């Protein structure tokens, strides 16, 4: 795992933006895996700026988001589809039909997972996967205990994850109990992974990610076994290494 140490969140977003724009410039038709949460927001802002300045185009890019809450429709402000539309998609030239997220209100969630996995395969798998890190080591919504070969599946969210994400909702009761997520097996098939971590509250998680044993109890630890992972982390997040 390569570690890029940055001063702060702005520099983290800049570095990540540079990696994604280089990827687009290199191949044009990149397949990106995208994440939600607070951490990639700065990256998305920077990508929008680059696009507005005419430096990049997403016309030939395809994107697959990691996850979506079960029960939330695209027009629900807490759905990840809504987040992506607001924070990135509506500001750039990525065609709608090339921007995929699992459908949170699919009639048959298991079939939705199966179909989503097939779409990723048809696109030739993910070239560059952006990841954030959950406090309990989750990646996407792969909670502790998830087998490392899992494909896209329906998960029961940990109470700790629901509590961590409750800040986006009116109350903890409003946070869905289930989600659809790309599996760890699918994440590990990405050609390159860029993991973004910022802030002191993630310092213990970063320590376990980098130095801990590889274990299903801490899903992100499996990334130690991937041969092309770049961890971009600020000084606070790296303070316990
Ligand atoms: C959510 C998302 C993850 C994300 C994590 C960390 O649970 N499903 O993909 O990485 O939160 O979020 P944050 O960046 O807000 O700390």
mmCIF file of C-alpha atoms and ligand atoms in Angstrom:
data_model
loop_
_atom_site.group_PDB
_atom_site.id
_atom_site.type_symbol
_atom_site.label_atom_id
_atom_site.label_comp_id
_atom_site.label_asym_id
_atom_site.label_seq_id
_atom_site.Cartn_x
_atom_site.Cartn_y
_atom_site.Cartn_z
ATOM 1 C CA UNK A 1 0.000 0.000 0.000
ATOM 2 C CA UNK A 2 1.420 3.374 -0.980
ATOM 3 C CA UNK A 3 0.758 6.085 1.554
ATOM 4 C CA UNK A 4 0.549 9.709 0.498
ATOM 5 C CA UNK A 5 0.774 11.919 3.558
ATOM 6 C CA UNK A 6 -0.878 15.304 3.114
ATOM 7 C CA UNK A 7 -1.159 18.311 5.360
ATOM 8 C CA UNK A 8 -4.905 18.658 5.422
ATOM 9 C CA UNK A 9 -8.230 17.925 3.784
ATOM 10 C CA UNK A 10 -7.745 20.416 0.922
ATOM 11 C CA UNK A 11 -4.481 18.818 -0.088
ATOM 12 C CA UNK A 12 -6.068 15.366 0.180
ATOM 13 C CA UNK A 13 -8.826 16.433 -2.227
ATOM 14 C CA UNK A 14 -6.290 17.985 -4.612
ATOM 15 C CA UNK A 15 -4.124 14.861 -4.721
ATOM 16 C CA UNK A 16 -7.129 12.618 -5.292
ATOM 17 C CA UNK A 17 -8.382 14.916 -8.038
ATOM 18 C CA UNK A 18 -5.021 14.738 -9.769
ATOM 19 C CA UNK A 19 -5.089 10.926 -9.731
ATOM 20 C CA UNK A 20 -8.602 10.791 -11.213
ATOM 21 C CA UNK A 21 -7.910 13.423 -13.871
ATOM 22 C CA UNK A 22 -4.696 11.642 -14.897
ATOM 23 C CA UNK A 23 -6.686 8.447 -15.241
ATOM 24 C CA UNK A 24 -9.206 10.167 -17.525
ATOM 25 C CA UNK A 25 -6.437 11.783 -19.564
ATOM 26 C CA UNK A 26 -4.686 8.439 -19.931
ATOM 27 C CA UNK A 27 -7.606 6.363 -21.115
ATOM 28 C CA UNK A 28 -10.585 8.693 -21.651
ATOM 29 C CA UNK A 29 -13.054 5.893 -21.133
ATOM 30 C CA UNK A 30 -12.215 5.041 -17.543
ATOM 31 C CA UNK A 31 -14.544 3.083 -15.303
ATOM 32 C CA UNK A 32 -14.639 4.714 -11.887
ATOM 33 C CA UNK A 33 -15.959 3.299 -8.647
ATOM 34 C CA UNK A 34 -17.272 6.204 -6.575
ATOM 35 C CA UNK A 35 -17.966 6.650 -2.882
ATOM 36 C CA UNK A 36 -20.204 8.854 -0.777
ATOM 37 C CA UNK A 37 -19.820 10.169 2.776
ATOM 38 C CA UNK A 38 -18.143 13.437 3.764
ATOM 39 C CA UNK A 39 -14.630 12.508 2.712
ATOM 40 C CA UNK A 40 -14.921 12.583 -1.108
ATOM 41 C CA UNK A 41 -16.899 15.852 -1.211
ATOM 42 C CA UNK A 42 -13.749 17.953 -1.697
ATOM 43 C CA UNK A 43 -12.590 15.661 -4.481
ATOM 44 C CA UNK A 44 -15.922 16.072 -6.255
ATOM 45 C CA UNK A 45 -15.752 19.864 -5.922
ATOM 46 C CA UNK A 46 -12.310 19.873 -7.463
ATOM 47 C CA UNK A 47 -13.390 17.640 -10.326
ATOM 48 C CA UNK A 48 -16.266 20.038 -11.022
ATOM 49 C CA UNK A 49 -13.826 22.973 -11.088
ATOM 50 C CA UNK A 50 -11.531 21.158 -13.513
ATOM 51 C CA UNK A 51 -14.504 20.361 -15.733
ATOM 52 C CA UNK A 52 -15.755 23.952 -15.660
ATOM 53 C CA UNK A 53 -12.325 25.218 -16.662
ATOM 54 C CA UNK A 54 -12.457 22.887 -19.654
ATOM 55 C CA UNK A 55 -9.582 20.732 -18.411
ATOM 56 C CA UNK A 56 -11.434 17.414 -18.424
ATOM 57 C CA UNK A 57 -14.491 15.726 -19.846
ATOM 58 C CA UNK A 58 -16.446 12.829 -18.387
ATOM 59 C CA UNK A 59 -18.269 12.114 -21.646
ATOM 60 C CA UNK A 60 -16.667 8.684 -22.040
ATOM 61 C CA UNK A 61 -16.380 7.829 -18.344
ATOM 62 C CA UNK A 62 -18.580 5.221 -16.683
ATOM 63 C CA UNK A 63 -19.128 5.261 -12.933
ATOM 64 C CA UNK A 64 -20.439 2.765 -10.417
ATOM 65 C CA UNK A 65 -21.201 3.880 -6.907
ATOM 66 C CA UNK A 66 -20.391 1.586 -4.048
ATOM 67 C CA UNK A 67 -23.687 1.515 -2.275
ATOM 68 C CA UNK A 68 -27.223 2.734 -1.624
ATOM 69 C CA UNK A 69 -29.658 2.602 1.268
ATOM 70 C CA UNK A 70 -32.523 0.147 0.907
ATOM 71 C CA UNK A 71 -35.841 1.991 0.819
ATOM 72 C CA UNK A 72 -34.583 5.401 -0.292
ATOM 73 C CA UNK A 73 -35.606 6.589 -3.763
ATOM 74 C CA UNK A 74 -33.482 8.798 -6.020
ATOM 75 C CA UNK A 75 -35.423 11.921 -5.000
ATOM 76 C CA UNK A 76 -34.919 11.313 -1.270
ATOM 77 C CA UNK A 77 -32.307 13.854 -0.100
ATOM 78 C CA UNK A 78 -30.638 11.134 1.991
ATOM 79 C CA UNK A 79 -30.261 8.664 -0.838
ATOM 80 C CA UNK A 80 -26.799 8.281 -2.278
ATOM 81 C CA UNK A 81 -28.225 8.845 -5.767
ATOM 82 C CA UNK A 82 -29.401 12.263 -4.602
ATOM 83 C CA UNK A 83 -25.998 12.951 -3.027
ATOM 84 C CA UNK A 84 -24.171 12.063 -6.244
ATOM 85 C CA UNK A 85 -26.519 14.155 -8.391
ATOM 86 C CA UNK A 86 -26.077 17.144 -6.059
ATOM 87 C CA UNK A 87 -22.365 16.875 -5.409
ATOM 88 C CA UNK A 88 -21.102 15.766 -8.801
ATOM 89 C CA UNK A 89 -23.268 14.421 -11.609
ATOM 90 C CA UNK A 90 -25.473 17.467 -12.223
ATOM 91 C CA UNK A 91 -22.383 19.685 -12.618
ATOM 92 C CA UNK A 92 -20.400 17.638 -15.148
ATOM 93 C CA UNK A 93 -20.898 16.068 -18.581
ATOM 94 C CA UNK A 94 -21.050 12.444 -17.408
ATOM 95 C CA UNK A 95 -24.058 11.045 -19.315
ATOM 96 C CA UNK A 96 -26.866 9.824 -17.010
ATOM 97 C CA UNK A 97 -26.864 6.415 -18.639
ATOM 98 C CA UNK A 98 -23.194 5.951 -17.703
ATOM 99 C CA UNK A 99 -23.614 6.813 -14.002
ATOM 100 C CA UNK A 100 -24.757 3.784 -12.028
ATOM 101 C CA UNK A 101 -25.870 3.283 -8.441
ATOM 102 C CA UNK A 102 -27.747 0.326 -7.015
ATOM 103 C CA UNK A 103 -31.483 1.059 -6.922
ATOM 104 C CA UNK A 104 -32.555 1.390 -3.286
ATOM 105 C CA UNK A 105 -36.218 0.791 -4.082
ATOM 106 C CA UNK A 106 -35.819 -2.214 -6.386
ATOM 107 C CA UNK A 107 -38.709 -4.695 -5.938
ATOM 108 C CA UNK A 108 -36.230 -7.519 -5.643
ATOM 109 C CA UNK A 109 -33.035 -6.266 -3.923
ATOM 110 C CA UNK A 110 -31.179 -9.562 -4.407
ATOM 111 C CA UNK A 111 -31.842 -9.463 -8.147
ATOM 112 C CA UNK A 112 -30.787 -5.803 -8.177
ATOM 113 C CA UNK A 113 -27.436 -6.836 -6.640
ATOM 114 C CA UNK A 114 -26.994 -9.590 -9.186
ATOM 115 C CA UNK A 115 -27.802 -7.230 -12.071
ATOM 116 C CA UNK A 116 -25.489 -4.533 -10.712
ATOM 117 C CA UNK A 117 -22.624 -6.984 -10.569
ATOM 118 C CA UNK A 118 -23.346 -7.975 -14.185
ATOM 119 C CA UNK A 119 -23.244 -4.312 -15.251
ATOM 120 C CA UNK A 120 -19.798 -3.893 -13.680
ATOM 121 C CA UNK A 121 -18.583 -7.004 -15.452
ATOM 122 C CA UNK A 122 -19.982 -5.770 -18.790
ATOM 123 C CA UNK A 123 -18.144 -2.482 -18.317
ATOM 124 C CA UNK A 124 -14.869 -4.435 -17.955
ATOM 125 C CA UNK A 125 -14.637 -3.994 -14.159
ATOM 126 C CA UNK A 126 -13.506 -0.922 -12.230
ATOM 127 C CA UNK A 127 -10.310 0.833 -13.316
ATOM 128 C CA UNK A 128 -10.109 3.125 -10.332
ATOM 129 C CA UNK A 129 -12.084 2.703 -7.136
ATOM 130 C CA UNK A 130 -12.428 5.629 -4.722
ATOM 131 C CA UNK A 131 -12.989 4.492 -1.146
ATOM 132 C CA UNK A 132 -13.648 6.100 2.197
ATOM 133 C CA UNK A 133 -13.097 4.333 5.501
ATOM 134 C CA UNK A 134 -15.800 3.629 8.060
ATOM 135 C CA UNK A 135 -14.852 3.981 11.729
ATOM 136 C CA UNK A 136 -15.380 0.233 12.184
ATOM 137 C CA UNK A 137 -13.297 -0.530 9.082
ATOM 138 C CA UNK A 138 -16.192 -0.812 6.675
ATOM 139 C CA UNK A 139 -15.578 -0.153 2.995
ATOM 140 C CA UNK A 140 -18.641 0.569 0.924
ATOM 141 C CA UNK A 141 -21.159 -0.860 3.362
ATOM 142 C CA UNK A 142 -19.229 -4.079 3.948
ATOM 143 C CA UNK A 143 -19.515 -4.347 7.684
ATOM 144 C CA UNK A 144 -17.202 -6.361 9.992
ATOM 145 C CA UNK A 145 -17.702 -10.073 9.437
ATOM 146 C CA UNK A 146 -18.314 -9.795 5.678
ATOM 147 C CA UNK A 147 -16.542 -12.616 3.810
ATOM 148 C CA UNK A 148 -13.801 -11.247 1.576
ATOM 149 C CA UNK A 149 -15.192 -12.922 -1.537
ATOM 150 C CA UNK A 150 -18.686 -11.386 -1.259
ATOM 151 C CA UNK A 151 -20.117 -9.832 -4.426
ATOM 152 C CA UNK A 152 -22.750 -7.083 -4.470
ATOM 153 C CA UNK A 153 -25.246 -7.912 -1.738
ATOM 154 C CA UNK A 154 -27.826 -6.658 0.742
ATOM 155 C CA UNK A 155 -26.417 -5.851 4.195
ATOM 156 C CA UNK A 156 -27.815 -5.199 7.650
ATOM 157 C CA UNK A 157 -26.103 -2.013 8.754
ATOM 158 C CA UNK A 158 -24.221 -2.057 12.050
ATOM 159 C CA UNK A 159 -25.726 0.110 14.754
ATOM 160 C CA UNK A 160 -22.392 1.977 14.929
ATOM 161 C CA UNK A 161 -22.616 2.759 11.193
ATOM 162 C CA UNK A 162 -26.213 3.955 11.523
ATOM 163 C CA UNK A 163 -25.128 6.183 14.423
ATOM 164 C CA UNK A 164 -22.140 7.539 12.456
ATOM 165 C CA UNK A 165 -24.382 8.372 9.492
ATOM 166 C CA UNK A 166 -27.296 9.715 11.564
ATOM 167 C CA UNK A 167 -25.807 13.201 11.205
ATOM 168 C CA UNK A 168 -27.187 13.325 7.672
ATOM 169 C CA UNK A 169 -30.734 12.397 8.806
ATOM 170 C CA UNK A 170 -33.308 14.061 11.080
ATOM 171 C CA UNK A 171 -32.928 11.303 13.642
ATOM 172 C CA UNK A 172 -31.339 7.903 14.147
ATOM 173 C CA UNK A 173 -34.735 6.291 13.580
ATOM 174 C CA UNK A 174 -34.744 7.659 10.023
ATOM 175 C CA UNK A 175 -31.469 5.919 9.116
ATOM 176 C CA UNK A 176 -32.274 2.814 7.052
ATOM 177 C CA UNK A 177 -31.373 -0.548 8.561
ATOM 178 C CA UNK A 178 -30.299 -2.121 5.293
ATOM 179 C CA UNK A 179 -28.225 -1.186 2.268
ATOM 180 C CA UNK A 180 -27.068 -2.578 -1.050
ATOM 181 C CA UNK A 181 -23.311 -2.637 -1.416
ATOM 182 C CA UNK A 182 -20.666 -3.762 -3.841
ATOM 183 C CA UNK A 183 -18.908 -6.650 -2.114
ATOM 184 C CA UNK A 184 -15.330 -6.870 -0.964
ATOM 185 C CA UNK A 185 -14.638 -9.407 -3.732
ATOM 186 C CA UNK A 186 -15.783 -6.845 -6.299
ATOM 187 C CA UNK A 187 -13.745 -4.041 -4.709
ATOM 188 C CA UNK A 188 -10.641 -6.224 -4.735
ATOM 189 C CA UNK A 189 -11.044 -6.735 -8.493
ATOM 190 C CA UNK A 190 -10.573 -3.006 -9.129
ATOM 191 C CA UNK A 191 -7.336 -2.323 -10.960
ATOM 192 C CA UNK A 192 -6.457 0.600 -8.721
ATOM 193 C CA UNK A 193 -7.872 1.761 -5.391
ATOM 194 C CA UNK A 194 -7.588 5.249 -3.929
ATOM 195 C CA UNK A 195 -8.538 5.294 -0.270
ATOM 196 C CA UNK A 196 -9.206 8.695 1.275
ATOM 197 C CA UNK A 197 -9.008 9.259 5.024
ATOM 198 C CA UNK A 198 -9.137 12.524 6.895
ATOM 199 C CA UNK A 199 -9.295 13.619 10.513
ATOM 200 C CA UNK A 200 -8.224 12.487 13.946
ATOM 201 C CA UNK A 201 -11.346 10.421 14.561
ATOM 202 C CA UNK A 202 -10.145 8.006 11.867
ATOM 203 C CA UNK A 203 -6.629 7.650 13.335
ATOM 204 C CA UNK A 204 -7.307 4.331 15.115
ATOM 205 C CA UNK A 205 -8.967 2.934 12.003
ATOM 206 C CA UNK A 206 -5.992 3.949 9.835
ATOM 207 C CA UNK A 207 -3.587 2.286 12.253
ATOM 208 C CA UNK A 208 -5.552 -0.949 12.065
ATOM 209 C CA UNK A 209 -5.870 -0.671 8.286
ATOM 210 C CA UNK A 210 -2.117 -0.328 7.764
ATOM 211 C CA UNK A 211 -0.608 -2.324 10.629
ATOM 212 C CA UNK A 212 -3.371 -4.584 11.879
ATOM 213 C CA UNK A 213 -3.843 -8.206 10.931
ATOM 214 C CA UNK A 214 -5.871 -8.935 7.825
ATOM 215 C CA UNK A 215 -9.206 -10.004 9.196
ATOM 216 C CA UNK A 216 -12.892 -10.015 8.338
ATOM 217 C CA UNK A 217 -13.400 -8.236 11.648
ATOM 218 C CA UNK A 218 -11.931 -5.138 10.042
ATOM 219 C CA UNK A 219 -12.919 -5.296 6.368
ATOM 220 C CA UNK A 220 -10.546 -2.571 5.109
ATOM 221 C CA UNK A 221 -7.550 -4.644 6.278
ATOM 222 C CA UNK A 222 -7.998 -6.865 3.207
ATOM 223 C CA UNK A 223 -6.699 -3.941 1.145
ATOM 224 C CA UNK A 224 -3.220 -4.887 2.383
ATOM 225 C CA UNK A 225 -3.483 -7.763 -0.082
ATOM 226 C CA UNK A 226 -4.335 -5.622 -3.108
ATOM 227 C CA UNK A 227 -1.316 -4.728 -5.238
ATOM 228 C CA UNK A 228 -2.346 -1.220 -6.242
ATOM 229 C CA UNK A 229 -3.739 0.763 -3.333
ATOM 230 C CA UNK A 230 -2.941 4.398 -2.680
ATOM 231 C CA UNK A 231 -3.919 5.652 0.749
ATOM 232 C CA UNK A 232 -4.169 9.441 0.821
ATOM 233 C CA UNK A 233 -4.429 10.567 4.410
ATOM 234 C CA UNK A 234 -3.893 13.805 6.277
ATOM 235 C CA UNK A 235 -1.616 14.288 9.247
ATOM 236 C CA UNK A 236 -4.442 13.869 11.774
ATOM 237 C CA UNK A 237 -5.569 10.581 10.277
ATOM 238 C CA UNK A 238 -1.970 9.319 10.298
ATOM 239 C CA UNK A 239 -1.237 10.554 13.807
ATOM 240 C CA UNK A 240 -1.327 7.080 15.407
ATOM 241 C CA UNK A 241 0.883 5.303 12.873
HETATM 242 C C1 LIG B 1 -20.586 5.541 4.609
HETATM 243 C C2 LIG B 1 -20.370 5.020 3.199
HETATM 244 C C3 LIG B 1 -18.944 4.632 2.974
HETATM 245 C C4 LIG B 1 -18.036 5.742 3.476
HETATM 246 C C5 LIG B 1 -18.193 5.882 4.957
HETATM 247 C C6 LIG B 1 -17.280 6.912 5.584
HETATM 248 O O1 LIG B 1 -20.963 4.573 5.504
HETATM 249 N N1 LIG B 1 -21.211 3.916 2.874
HETATM 250 O O2 LIG B 1 -18.730 4.374 1.600
HETATM 251 O O3 LIG B 1 -16.709 5.451 3.155
HETATM 252 O O4 LIG B 1 -19.535 6.252 5.197
HETATM 253 O O5 LIG B 1 -17.879 8.159 5.535
HETATM 254 P P1 LIG B 1 -17.221 9.540 5.847
HETATM 255 O O6 LIG B 1 -16.372 9.863 4.664
HETATM 256 O O7 LIG B 1 -18.374 10.486 5.975
HETATM 257 O O8 LIG B 1 -16.455 9.376 7.095
#
